[in-house]
């Protein structure tokens, strides 16, 4: 009986909700400046700031501003794209309410552009204020307007809670944000696990008496 109960407990530890995917095309937002929490109900918030082009070492997300912008132009899925507040060389930090394991975006579809580098970077905080280290990075040229050239995608990663859309030469935007939450244990599994541990403890005490 004890072996059966122990096996059941291990099974409960592994029980998890299926990973869930979220798709955001920004088309339900009005063009203009937006509070970074406007899509918090979908599990992500946005902020504007700057990071250095050299991203190999830990870096600081400087000039933090808890806002971003929506442009009604050059969208892959019409009409809107997301951009950093103030444009220029500003970057967008995405913070996820629950760790994710995959993320992708499409670059904007502005035609006849110079091939500027854009990056999607999975990052983790170092513990220092606004400082991050790189988990994974993918880069592309912003002049691509169709898939797969305009897709930046990171997948199969250990769970992470922050990502950055980086521009390097001029203002860029992104569309069709997709991310996948990591699997999490179901609340029912926690309850059953607790009950099972109590029962297992009682059996051990009886066996020892």
N, C-alpha and C. Protein backbone atom coordinates (compact mmCIF):
# COMPACT_ATOMS: atom_id res chain seq x y z
N UNK A 1 0.83 -1.20 0.00
CA UNK A 1 0.00 0.00 0.00
C UNK A 1 0.87 1.26 0.00
N UNK A 2 1.96 1.19 0.80
CA UNK A 2 2.84 2.34 0.89
C UNK A 2 3.47 2.64 -0.47
N UNK A 3 3.88 1.60 -1.20
CA UNK A 3 4.47 1.81 -2.52
C UNK A 3 3.48 2.45 -3.48
N UNK A 4 2.24 2.00 -3.41
CA UNK A 4 1.21 2.56 -4.29
C UNK A 4 1.00 4.02 -3.98
N UNK A 5 0.92 4.36 -2.69
CA UNK A 5 0.71 5.75 -2.30
C UNK A 5 1.89 6.62 -2.71
N UNK A 6 3.12 6.10 -2.53
CA UNK A 6 4.29 6.86 -2.91
C UNK A 6 4.31 7.13 -4.41
N UNK A 7 3.97 6.12 -5.21
CA UNK A 7 3.91 6.29 -6.67
C UNK A 7 2.86 7.32 -7.04
N UNK A 8 1.74 7.29 -6.35
CA UNK A 8 0.68 8.26 -6.65
C UNK A 8 1.13 9.67 -6.33
N UNK A 9 1.90 9.83 -5.25
CA UNK A 9 2.39 11.16 -4.89
C UNK A 9 3.33 11.70 -5.95
N UNK A 10 4.22 10.87 -6.47
CA UNK A 10 5.10 11.30 -7.54
C UNK A 10 4.31 11.70 -8.79
N UNK A 11 3.26 10.98 -9.07
CA UNK A 11 2.42 11.32 -10.21
C UNK A 11 1.76 12.67 -10.02
N UNK A 12 1.33 12.95 -8.78
CA UNK A 12 0.70 14.24 -8.50
C UNK A 12 1.68 15.37 -8.63
N UNK A 13 2.93 15.14 -8.21
CA UNK A 13 3.95 16.18 -8.34
C UNK A 13 4.13 16.57 -9.80
N UNK A 14 4.03 15.58 -10.70
CA UNK A 14 4.20 15.86 -12.12
C UNK A 14 2.95 16.37 -12.80
N UNK A 15 1.81 16.33 -12.12
CA UNK A 15 0.57 16.79 -12.75
C UNK A 15 0.64 18.28 -12.98
N UNK A 16 0.28 18.72 -14.18
CA UNK A 16 0.37 20.14 -14.51
C UNK A 16 -0.70 20.51 -15.50
N UNK A 17 -1.06 21.78 -15.47
CA UNK A 17 -1.98 22.29 -16.48
C UNK A 17 -1.23 22.38 -17.81
N UNK A 18 -1.90 22.14 -18.92
CA UNK A 18 -1.24 22.29 -20.21
C UNK A 18 -0.74 23.72 -20.39
N UNK A 19 0.41 23.87 -21.06
CA UNK A 19 0.92 25.20 -21.36
C UNK A 19 -0.10 25.94 -22.21
N UNK A 20 -0.33 27.21 -21.89
CA UNK A 20 -1.32 27.99 -22.62
C UNK A 20 -0.64 29.08 -23.43
N UNK A 21 -1.13 29.31 -24.63
CA UNK A 21 -0.56 30.31 -25.53
C UNK A 21 -1.44 31.55 -25.57
N UNK A 22 -0.80 32.70 -25.73
CA UNK A 22 -1.49 33.98 -25.82
C UNK A 22 -1.07 34.67 -27.12
N UNK A 23 -2.05 35.24 -27.82
CA UNK A 23 -1.79 35.99 -29.05
C UNK A 23 -2.31 37.41 -28.89
N UNK A 24 -1.48 38.40 -29.18
CA UNK A 24 -1.86 39.80 -29.07
C UNK A 24 -1.48 40.51 -30.38
N UNK A 25 -2.48 41.10 -31.06
CA UNK A 25 -2.18 41.82 -32.30
C UNK A 25 -2.27 43.33 -32.15
N UNK A 26 -2.58 43.81 -30.93
CA UNK A 26 -2.63 45.23 -30.61
C UNK A 26 -3.72 46.01 -31.34
N UNK A 27 -4.58 45.31 -32.05
CA UNK A 27 -5.57 46.00 -32.88
C UNK A 27 -6.76 46.52 -32.10
N UNK A 28 -6.89 46.14 -30.84
CA UNK A 28 -7.99 46.64 -30.02
C UNK A 28 -7.61 47.90 -29.24
N UNK A 29 -6.39 48.41 -29.47
CA UNK A 29 -5.92 49.60 -28.77
C UNK A 29 -5.93 50.81 -29.70
N UNK A 30 -6.18 51.98 -29.13
CA UNK A 30 -6.20 53.20 -29.91
C UNK A 30 -4.76 53.67 -30.18
N UNK A 31 -4.48 54.19 -31.36
CA UNK A 31 -3.14 54.73 -31.63
C UNK A 31 -2.78 55.82 -30.62
N UNK A 32 -1.51 55.87 -30.27
CA UNK A 32 -1.03 56.86 -29.31
C UNK A 32 -0.35 56.21 -28.13
N UNK A 33 0.04 57.00 -27.17
CA UNK A 33 0.73 56.50 -26.00
C UNK A 33 -0.20 55.66 -25.13
N UNK A 34 0.35 54.59 -24.58
CA UNK A 34 -0.43 53.65 -23.79
C UNK A 34 0.26 53.36 -22.46
N UNK A 35 -0.53 53.20 -21.42
CA UNK A 35 0.01 52.72 -20.16
C UNK A 35 0.50 51.29 -20.35
N UNK A 36 1.66 50.98 -19.80
CA UNK A 36 2.23 49.65 -19.99
C UNK A 36 1.39 48.52 -19.42
N UNK A 37 0.43 48.84 -18.56
CA UNK A 37 -0.43 47.82 -17.96
C UNK A 37 -1.70 47.54 -18.76
N UNK A 38 -1.85 48.17 -19.92
CA UNK A 38 -3.12 48.11 -20.63
C UNK A 38 -3.51 46.67 -21.02
N UNK A 39 -2.53 45.80 -21.18
CA UNK A 39 -2.80 44.40 -21.55
C UNK A 39 -2.41 43.44 -20.43
N UNK A 40 -2.39 43.94 -19.21
CA UNK A 40 -2.00 43.10 -18.07
C UNK A 40 -2.92 41.91 -17.90
N UNK A 41 -4.19 42.05 -18.27
CA UNK A 41 -5.13 40.93 -18.15
C UNK A 41 -4.72 39.76 -19.04
N UNK A 42 -3.94 40.02 -20.08
CA UNK A 42 -3.44 38.96 -20.95
C UNK A 42 -2.13 38.36 -20.46
N UNK A 43 -1.60 38.91 -19.35
CA UNK A 43 -0.40 38.33 -18.75
C UNK A 43 0.90 39.01 -19.10
N UNK A 44 0.83 40.23 -19.69
CA UNK A 44 2.07 40.92 -20.07
C UNK A 44 1.91 42.41 -19.86
N UNK A 45 2.99 43.05 -19.42
CA UNK A 45 3.05 44.50 -19.33
C UNK A 45 4.26 44.98 -20.13
N UNK A 46 4.22 46.26 -20.51
CA UNK A 46 5.24 46.83 -21.40
C UNK A 46 5.88 48.05 -20.76
N UNK A 47 7.14 48.29 -21.10
CA UNK A 47 7.84 49.49 -20.65
C UNK A 47 8.83 49.90 -21.74
N UNK A 48 9.21 51.16 -21.71
CA UNK A 48 10.17 51.70 -22.67
C UNK A 48 11.49 52.01 -21.97
N UNK A 49 12.60 51.82 -22.67
CA UNK A 49 13.91 52.15 -22.12
C UNK A 49 14.97 51.95 -23.18
N UNK A 50 16.20 51.81 -22.74
CA UNK A 50 17.33 51.63 -23.66
C UNK A 50 18.26 50.55 -23.15
N UNK A 51 18.79 49.76 -24.08
CA UNK A 51 19.85 48.81 -23.75
C UNK A 51 20.97 48.99 -24.77
N UNK A 52 22.19 48.63 -24.41
CA UNK A 52 23.31 48.79 -25.36
C UNK A 52 23.23 47.77 -26.48
N UNK A 53 23.83 48.10 -27.60
CA UNK A 53 23.87 47.15 -28.72
C UNK A 53 24.66 45.91 -28.38
N UNK A 54 25.69 46.06 -27.56
CA UNK A 54 26.47 44.91 -27.11
C UNK A 54 25.74 44.27 -25.93
N UNK A 55 25.19 43.07 -26.14
CA UNK A 55 24.31 42.47 -25.14
C UNK A 55 24.87 41.16 -24.58
N UNK A 56 26.13 40.88 -24.80
CA UNK A 56 26.69 39.61 -24.33
C UNK A 56 26.79 39.57 -22.81
N UNK A 57 27.18 40.68 -22.19
CA UNK A 57 27.34 40.73 -20.74
C UNK A 57 26.06 41.27 -20.12
N UNK A 58 25.90 41.12 -18.79
CA UNK A 58 24.75 41.75 -18.14
C UNK A 58 24.68 43.23 -18.49
N UNK A 59 23.47 43.72 -18.69
CA UNK A 59 23.30 45.11 -19.11
C UNK A 59 22.15 45.74 -18.33
N UNK A 60 22.11 47.06 -18.33
CA UNK A 60 21.08 47.80 -17.64
C UNK A 60 20.02 48.29 -18.61
N UNK A 61 18.76 48.09 -18.26
CA UNK A 61 17.65 48.68 -19.01
C UNK A 61 17.46 50.09 -18.45
N UNK A 62 18.04 51.07 -19.13
CA UNK A 62 18.08 52.43 -18.60
C UNK A 62 16.91 53.27 -19.09
N UNK A 63 16.74 54.44 -18.47
CA UNK A 63 15.67 55.38 -18.82
C UNK A 63 14.30 54.72 -18.81
N UNK A 64 14.07 53.92 -17.78
CA UNK A 64 12.82 53.15 -17.68
C UNK A 64 11.61 54.06 -17.66
N UNK A 65 10.64 53.76 -18.50
CA UNK A 65 9.35 54.47 -18.54
C UNK A 65 8.25 53.42 -18.67
N UNK A 66 7.28 53.39 -17.75
CA UNK A 66 6.26 52.33 -17.76
C UNK A 66 5.16 52.55 -18.79
N UNK A 67 5.54 52.96 -19.98
CA UNK A 67 4.58 53.21 -21.06
C UNK A 67 5.17 52.75 -22.39
N UNK A 68 4.31 52.62 -23.38
CA UNK A 68 4.73 52.33 -24.75
C UNK A 68 3.73 52.99 -25.68
N UNK A 69 3.83 52.75 -26.99
CA UNK A 69 2.94 53.42 -27.93
C UNK A 69 2.37 52.44 -28.94
N UNK A 70 1.28 52.86 -29.55
CA UNK A 70 0.64 52.11 -30.63
C UNK A 70 0.63 52.99 -31.88
N UNK A 71 1.11 52.43 -32.99
CA UNK A 71 1.07 53.12 -34.28
C UNK A 71 0.07 52.42 -35.19
N UNK A 72 -0.70 53.19 -35.91
CA UNK A 72 -1.64 52.63 -36.89
C UNK A 72 -0.99 52.69 -38.27
N UNK A 73 0.04 51.88 -38.45
CA UNK A 73 0.72 51.84 -39.75
C UNK A 73 1.66 50.66 -39.79
N UNK A 74 1.93 50.19 -40.99
CA UNK A 74 2.93 49.14 -41.23
C UNK A 74 2.68 47.86 -40.45
N UNK A 75 1.41 47.54 -40.19
CA UNK A 75 1.09 46.36 -39.41
C UNK A 75 1.04 45.11 -40.29
N UNK A 76 1.48 43.99 -39.74
CA UNK A 76 1.32 42.71 -40.42
C UNK A 76 -0.15 42.32 -40.40
N UNK A 77 -0.77 42.44 -39.23
CA UNK A 77 -2.22 42.28 -39.12
C UNK A 77 -2.77 43.67 -38.83
N UNK A 78 -3.46 44.23 -39.77
CA UNK A 78 -3.93 45.61 -39.69
C UNK A 78 -4.89 45.82 -38.52
N UNK A 79 -4.86 47.03 -37.88
CA UNK A 79 -4.10 48.21 -38.33
C UNK A 79 -2.88 48.56 -37.50
N UNK A 80 -2.66 47.92 -36.33
CA UNK A 80 -1.71 48.49 -35.37
C UNK A 80 -0.44 47.69 -35.18
N UNK A 81 0.62 48.42 -34.77
CA UNK A 81 1.85 47.81 -34.27
C UNK A 81 2.19 48.45 -32.93
N UNK A 82 3.04 47.77 -32.16
CA UNK A 82 3.53 48.32 -30.90
C UNK A 82 4.92 48.90 -31.12
N UNK A 83 5.19 50.02 -30.48
CA UNK A 83 6.50 50.66 -30.58
C UNK A 83 6.89 51.21 -29.21
N UNK A 84 8.17 51.53 -29.08
CA UNK A 84 8.64 52.15 -27.85
C UNK A 84 8.15 53.59 -27.77
N UNK A 85 7.90 54.05 -26.55
CA UNK A 85 7.49 55.43 -26.34
C UNK A 85 8.60 56.36 -26.81
N UNK A 86 8.22 57.35 -27.59
CA UNK A 86 9.21 58.34 -28.02
C UNK A 86 10.00 57.95 -29.24
N UNK A 87 9.87 56.72 -29.72
CA UNK A 87 10.55 56.30 -30.94
C UNK A 87 12.06 56.29 -30.78
N UNK A 88 12.73 56.73 -31.82
CA UNK A 88 14.19 56.76 -31.81
C UNK A 88 14.78 55.38 -31.60
N UNK A 89 15.80 55.31 -30.76
CA UNK A 89 16.47 54.04 -30.49
C UNK A 89 15.96 53.39 -29.20
N UNK A 90 14.78 53.78 -28.76
CA UNK A 90 14.22 53.17 -27.56
C UNK A 90 13.82 51.72 -27.80
N UNK A 91 13.86 50.94 -26.74
CA UNK A 91 13.53 49.51 -26.80
C UNK A 91 12.32 49.23 -25.91
N UNK A 92 11.70 48.07 -26.12
CA UNK A 92 10.50 47.70 -25.37
C UNK A 92 10.80 46.49 -24.49
N UNK A 93 10.54 46.66 -23.19
CA UNK A 93 10.67 45.56 -22.23
C UNK A 93 9.30 44.96 -21.98
N UNK A 94 9.18 43.65 -22.12
CA UNK A 94 7.94 42.93 -21.83
C UNK A 94 8.13 42.10 -20.56
N UNK A 95 7.22 42.27 -19.61
CA UNK A 95 7.26 41.53 -18.35
C UNK A 95 6.04 40.64 -18.27
N UNK A 96 6.23 39.37 -17.97
CA UNK A 96 5.15 38.40 -17.99
C UNK A 96 4.74 38.02 -16.57
N UNK A 97 3.45 37.95 -16.34
CA UNK A 97 2.93 37.69 -15.00
C UNK A 97 3.26 36.28 -14.53
N UNK A 98 3.39 35.36 -15.48
CA UNK A 98 3.77 33.97 -15.20
C UNK A 98 4.90 33.61 -16.16
N UNK A 99 5.91 32.86 -15.74
CA UNK A 99 7.02 32.53 -16.65
C UNK A 99 6.54 31.89 -17.94
N UNK A 100 7.23 32.20 -19.02
CA UNK A 100 6.93 31.66 -20.34
C UNK A 100 8.10 30.83 -20.84
N UNK A 101 7.85 30.03 -21.87
CA UNK A 101 8.92 29.20 -22.45
C UNK A 101 9.14 29.50 -23.93
N UNK A 102 8.27 30.33 -24.53
CA UNK A 102 8.41 30.66 -25.95
C UNK A 102 7.79 32.02 -26.21
N UNK A 103 8.35 32.73 -27.20
CA UNK A 103 7.84 34.04 -27.57
C UNK A 103 8.19 34.30 -29.04
N UNK A 104 7.30 35.00 -29.73
CA UNK A 104 7.60 35.41 -31.10
C UNK A 104 6.89 36.72 -31.40
N UNK A 105 7.45 37.48 -32.33
CA UNK A 105 6.83 38.69 -32.86
C UNK A 105 7.14 38.78 -34.34
N UNK A 106 6.32 39.55 -35.05
CA UNK A 106 6.63 39.93 -36.43
C UNK A 106 7.14 41.35 -36.43
N UNK A 107 8.17 41.63 -37.23
CA UNK A 107 8.60 43.00 -37.40
C UNK A 107 7.56 43.76 -38.21
N UNK A 108 7.62 45.09 -38.16
CA UNK A 108 6.64 45.87 -38.93
C UNK A 108 6.86 45.65 -40.42
N UNK A 109 5.85 45.98 -41.21
CA UNK A 109 5.87 45.65 -42.63
C UNK A 109 6.17 46.85 -43.52
N UNK A 110 6.83 47.86 -42.97
CA UNK A 110 7.20 49.01 -43.80
C UNK A 110 8.10 48.56 -44.94
N UNK A 111 7.74 48.95 -46.15
CA UNK A 111 8.47 48.49 -47.34
C UNK A 111 9.66 49.41 -47.65
N UNK A 112 10.59 48.88 -48.44
CA UNK A 112 11.72 49.65 -48.96
C UNK A 112 12.58 50.26 -47.86
N UNK A 113 12.78 49.52 -46.77
CA UNK A 113 13.62 50.01 -45.69
C UNK A 113 15.07 49.58 -45.89
N UNK A 114 15.96 50.33 -45.27
CA UNK A 114 17.34 49.87 -45.14
C UNK A 114 17.34 48.69 -44.16
N UNK A 115 18.23 47.72 -44.38
CA UNK A 115 18.25 46.52 -43.55
C UNK A 115 18.88 46.80 -42.19
N UNK A 116 18.06 47.26 -41.25
CA UNK A 116 18.53 47.53 -39.89
C UNK A 116 18.31 46.30 -39.01
N UNK A 117 19.20 46.10 -38.05
CA UNK A 117 19.12 44.94 -37.16
C UNK A 117 18.09 45.18 -36.07
N UNK A 118 17.24 44.18 -35.86
CA UNK A 118 16.32 44.16 -34.73
C UNK A 118 16.53 42.84 -34.00
N UNK A 119 16.23 42.84 -32.69
CA UNK A 119 16.46 41.64 -31.89
C UNK A 119 15.29 41.39 -30.96
N UNK A 120 15.04 40.12 -30.70
CA UNK A 120 14.14 39.68 -29.65
C UNK A 120 15.00 38.92 -28.65
N UNK A 121 14.99 39.36 -27.39
CA UNK A 121 15.93 38.84 -26.40
C UNK A 121 15.17 38.34 -25.18
N UNK A 122 15.37 37.09 -24.82
CA UNK A 122 14.88 36.56 -23.55
C UNK A 122 15.90 36.89 -22.49
N UNK A 123 15.46 37.49 -21.38
CA UNK A 123 16.40 37.94 -20.36
C UNK A 123 15.92 37.54 -18.97
N UNK A 124 16.86 37.57 -18.02
CA UNK A 124 16.55 37.29 -16.62
C UNK A 124 17.19 38.37 -15.77
N UNK A 125 16.52 38.81 -14.71
CA UNK A 125 17.11 39.83 -13.84
C UNK A 125 18.31 39.28 -13.08
N UNK A 126 19.31 40.12 -12.84
CA UNK A 126 20.50 39.70 -12.10
C UNK A 126 20.36 39.92 -10.60
N UNK A 127 19.39 40.73 -10.21
CA UNK A 127 19.25 41.11 -8.81
C UNK A 127 19.63 42.55 -8.58
N UNK A 128 20.40 43.13 -9.50
CA UNK A 128 20.71 44.55 -9.44
C UNK A 128 19.59 45.35 -10.11
N UNK A 129 19.36 46.58 -9.70
CA UNK A 129 18.24 47.37 -10.26
C UNK A 129 18.29 47.48 -11.78
N UNK A 130 17.21 47.02 -12.42
CA UNK A 130 17.05 47.12 -13.88
C UNK A 130 18.18 46.48 -14.66
N UNK A 131 18.89 45.53 -14.06
CA UNK A 131 19.97 44.85 -14.77
C UNK A 131 19.52 43.45 -15.15
N UNK A 132 19.86 43.05 -16.38
CA UNK A 132 19.44 41.75 -16.92
C UNK A 132 20.62 41.02 -17.53
N UNK A 133 20.50 39.71 -17.59
CA UNK A 133 21.44 38.89 -18.34
C UNK A 133 20.68 38.18 -19.46
N UNK A 134 21.38 37.88 -20.53
CA UNK A 134 20.77 37.28 -21.70
C UNK A 134 20.59 35.79 -21.51
N UNK A 135 19.38 35.31 -21.80
CA UNK A 135 19.10 33.88 -21.84
C UNK A 135 19.24 33.37 -23.27
N UNK A 136 18.62 34.07 -24.20
CA UNK A 136 18.68 33.70 -25.61
C UNK A 136 18.34 34.93 -26.44
N UNK A 137 18.81 34.95 -27.68
CA UNK A 137 18.56 36.10 -28.55
C UNK A 137 18.41 35.63 -29.99
N UNK A 138 17.52 36.27 -30.72
CA UNK A 138 17.39 36.06 -32.15
C UNK A 138 17.34 37.42 -32.81
N UNK A 139 17.99 37.56 -33.96
CA UNK A 139 17.97 38.85 -34.65
C UNK A 139 17.62 38.66 -36.12
N UNK A 140 17.17 39.75 -36.71
CA UNK A 140 16.77 39.74 -38.11
C UNK A 140 16.95 41.15 -38.67
N UNK A 141 16.68 41.29 -39.96
CA UNK A 141 16.71 42.62 -40.58
C UNK A 141 15.29 43.12 -40.72
N UNK A 142 15.09 44.39 -40.45
CA UNK A 142 13.73 44.92 -40.42
C UNK A 142 13.15 45.15 -41.81
N UNK A 143 13.94 44.95 -42.87
CA UNK A 143 13.41 45.20 -44.20
C UNK A 143 12.55 44.05 -44.72
N UNK A 144 12.55 42.91 -44.04
CA UNK A 144 11.68 41.79 -44.45
C UNK A 144 10.23 42.15 -44.13
N UNK A 145 9.33 41.84 -45.05
CA UNK A 145 7.92 42.16 -44.85
C UNK A 145 7.01 40.95 -44.87
N UNK A 146 7.57 39.77 -45.13
CA UNK A 146 6.76 38.56 -45.15
C UNK A 146 7.49 37.45 -44.39
N UNK A 147 6.70 36.47 -43.95
CA UNK A 147 7.25 35.33 -43.22
C UNK A 147 8.03 34.42 -44.16
N UNK A 148 9.11 33.79 -43.72
CA UNK A 148 9.62 33.78 -42.34
C UNK A 148 10.61 34.90 -42.03
N UNK A 149 10.94 35.73 -43.02
CA UNK A 149 11.96 36.74 -42.81
C UNK A 149 11.61 37.75 -41.74
N UNK A 150 10.32 38.02 -41.56
CA UNK A 150 9.91 39.04 -40.59
C UNK A 150 9.54 38.47 -39.23
N UNK A 151 9.86 37.19 -39.01
CA UNK A 151 9.51 36.53 -37.75
C UNK A 151 10.73 36.42 -36.85
N UNK A 152 10.59 36.88 -35.62
CA UNK A 152 11.59 36.66 -34.59
C UNK A 152 10.97 35.73 -33.56
N UNK A 153 11.61 34.59 -33.32
CA UNK A 153 11.00 33.57 -32.49
C UNK A 153 12.03 32.91 -31.59
N UNK A 154 11.66 32.73 -30.31
CA UNK A 154 12.47 31.99 -29.35
C UNK A 154 11.58 30.93 -28.73
N UNK A 155 12.04 29.69 -28.70
CA UNK A 155 11.22 28.60 -28.18
C UNK A 155 12.11 27.54 -27.55
N UNK A 156 11.46 26.66 -26.77
CA UNK A 156 12.18 25.57 -26.13
C UNK A 156 13.14 26.03 -25.05
N UNK A 157 12.83 27.15 -24.40
CA UNK A 157 13.72 27.71 -23.39
C UNK A 157 13.25 27.33 -21.99
N UNK A 158 14.16 27.36 -21.02
CA UNK A 158 13.70 27.24 -19.63
C UNK A 158 12.83 28.44 -19.31
N UNK A 159 11.91 28.32 -18.37
CA UNK A 159 10.98 29.42 -18.10
C UNK A 159 11.68 30.75 -17.80
N UNK A 160 11.16 31.82 -18.40
CA UNK A 160 11.69 33.16 -18.16
C UNK A 160 10.52 34.14 -18.11
N UNK A 161 10.76 35.30 -17.52
CA UNK A 161 9.66 36.23 -17.27
C UNK A 161 9.83 37.60 -17.92
N UNK A 162 10.93 37.79 -18.67
CA UNK A 162 11.16 39.08 -19.31
C UNK A 162 11.72 38.88 -20.71
N UNK A 163 11.33 39.77 -21.62
CA UNK A 163 11.86 39.77 -22.98
C UNK A 163 11.96 41.21 -23.45
N UNK A 164 12.88 41.46 -24.38
CA UNK A 164 13.10 42.81 -24.90
C UNK A 164 13.07 42.78 -26.42
N UNK A 165 12.31 43.72 -27.00
CA UNK A 165 12.37 43.97 -28.43
C UNK A 165 13.32 45.14 -28.62
N UNK A 166 14.47 44.86 -29.27
CA UNK A 166 15.53 45.85 -29.38
C UNK A 166 15.68 46.40 -30.79
N UNK A 167 15.80 47.71 -30.89
CA UNK A 167 16.16 48.37 -32.14
C UNK A 167 17.62 48.80 -32.03
N UNK A 168 18.29 48.92 -33.16
CA UNK A 168 19.72 49.26 -33.12
C UNK A 168 20.09 50.49 -33.94
N UNK A 169 19.25 50.88 -34.87
CA UNK A 169 19.62 51.96 -35.78
C UNK A 169 18.56 53.06 -35.86
N UNK A 170 17.29 52.66 -35.88
CA UNK A 170 16.20 53.62 -35.98
C UNK A 170 14.96 53.00 -35.36
N UNK A 171 13.92 53.81 -35.22
CA UNK A 171 12.68 53.32 -34.61
C UNK A 171 12.10 52.14 -35.40
N UNK A 172 11.69 51.11 -34.67
CA UNK A 172 11.06 49.95 -35.27
C UNK A 172 9.84 49.56 -34.42
N UNK A 173 8.94 48.81 -35.03
CA UNK A 173 7.77 48.32 -34.30
C UNK A 173 7.62 46.83 -34.48
N UNK A 174 6.70 46.25 -33.71
CA UNK A 174 6.45 44.82 -33.85
C UNK A 174 4.96 44.55 -33.74
N UNK A 175 4.55 43.42 -34.29
CA UNK A 175 3.15 43.03 -34.35
C UNK A 175 3.04 41.56 -33.98
N UNK A 176 1.80 41.12 -33.73
CA UNK A 176 1.51 39.69 -33.53
C UNK A 176 2.41 39.04 -32.49
N UNK A 177 2.31 39.55 -31.28
CA UNK A 177 3.04 38.97 -30.15
C UNK A 177 2.40 37.66 -29.75
N UNK A 178 3.20 36.60 -29.74
CA UNK A 178 2.77 35.28 -29.26
C UNK A 178 3.68 34.85 -28.12
N UNK A 179 3.11 34.33 -27.05
CA UNK A 179 3.94 33.75 -26.01
C UNK A 179 3.21 32.59 -25.36
N UNK A 180 3.98 31.67 -24.80
CA UNK A 180 3.43 30.46 -24.22
C UNK A 180 3.85 30.36 -22.76
N UNK A 181 2.86 30.32 -21.88
CA UNK A 181 3.14 30.17 -20.47
C UNK A 181 3.68 28.78 -20.18
N UNK A 182 4.60 28.70 -19.23
CA UNK A 182 5.10 27.40 -18.79
C UNK A 182 3.98 26.64 -18.09
N UNK A 183 4.03 25.32 -18.14
CA UNK A 183 3.06 24.50 -17.43
C UNK A 183 3.21 24.73 -15.93
N UNK A 184 2.08 24.79 -15.25
CA UNK A 184 2.09 24.98 -13.79
C UNK A 184 1.23 23.92 -13.14
N UNK A 185 1.61 23.46 -11.94
CA UNK A 185 0.78 22.46 -11.25
C UNK A 185 -0.62 22.99 -10.98
N UNK A 186 -1.61 22.14 -11.15
CA UNK A 186 -2.99 22.52 -10.88
C UNK A 186 -3.22 22.66 -9.38
N UNK A 187 -4.07 23.59 -8.94
CA UNK A 187 -4.35 23.73 -7.50
C UNK A 187 -4.84 22.44 -6.87
N UNK A 188 -5.64 21.67 -7.63
CA UNK A 188 -6.14 20.41 -7.10
C UNK A 188 -5.00 19.45 -6.81
N UNK A 189 -3.96 19.51 -7.63
CA UNK A 189 -2.82 18.63 -7.43
C UNK A 189 -2.10 18.97 -6.14
N UNK A 190 -1.98 20.26 -5.84
CA UNK A 190 -1.36 20.66 -4.58
C UNK A 190 -2.14 20.11 -3.39
N UNK A 191 -3.47 20.23 -3.46
CA UNK A 191 -4.31 19.77 -2.35
C UNK A 191 -4.16 18.27 -2.16
N UNK A 192 -4.22 17.52 -3.25
CA UNK A 192 -4.08 16.07 -3.16
C UNK A 192 -2.70 15.67 -2.67
N UNK A 193 -1.68 16.42 -3.11
CA UNK A 193 -0.32 16.12 -2.66
C UNK A 193 -0.20 16.32 -1.15
N UNK A 194 -0.78 17.40 -0.64
CA UNK A 194 -0.72 17.65 0.80
C UNK A 194 -1.42 16.54 1.58
N UNK A 195 -2.61 16.12 1.11
CA UNK A 195 -3.32 15.05 1.79
C UNK A 195 -2.53 13.75 1.74
N UNK A 196 -1.93 13.49 0.59
CA UNK A 196 -1.15 12.26 0.45
C UNK A 196 0.06 12.25 1.36
N UNK A 197 0.73 13.40 1.51
CA UNK A 197 1.88 13.46 2.40
C UNK A 197 1.47 13.23 3.86
N UNK A 198 0.32 13.79 4.24
CA UNK A 198 -0.19 13.55 5.59
C UNK A 198 -0.45 12.07 5.81
N UNK A 199 -1.12 11.43 4.83
CA UNK A 199 -1.42 10.00 4.95
C UNK A 199 -0.16 9.17 5.03
N UNK A 200 0.84 9.54 4.19
CA UNK A 200 2.09 8.79 4.20
C UNK A 200 2.80 8.94 5.54
N UNK A 201 2.76 10.14 6.12
CA UNK A 201 3.36 10.35 7.42
C UNK A 201 2.69 9.52 8.50
N UNK A 202 1.37 9.45 8.44
CA UNK A 202 0.63 8.65 9.43
C UNK A 202 0.99 7.18 9.31
N UNK A 203 1.11 6.69 8.05
CA UNK A 203 1.47 5.28 7.87
C UNK A 203 2.86 4.99 8.43
N UNK A 204 3.80 5.94 8.26
CA UNK A 204 5.14 5.72 8.78
C UNK A 204 5.15 5.69 10.30
N UNK A 205 4.34 6.58 10.90
CA UNK A 205 4.30 6.60 12.37
C UNK A 205 3.70 5.30 12.93
N UNK A 206 2.65 4.79 12.25
CA UNK A 206 2.06 3.54 12.68
C UNK A 206 3.03 2.39 12.54
N UNK A 207 3.78 2.43 11.41
CA UNK A 207 4.74 1.36 11.19
C UNK A 207 5.87 1.37 12.20
N UNK A 208 6.18 2.59 12.73
CA UNK A 208 7.27 2.68 13.68
C UNK A 208 6.84 2.43 15.10
N UNK A 209 5.54 2.41 15.40
CA UNK A 209 5.05 2.22 16.76
C UNK A 209 4.89 0.76 17.11
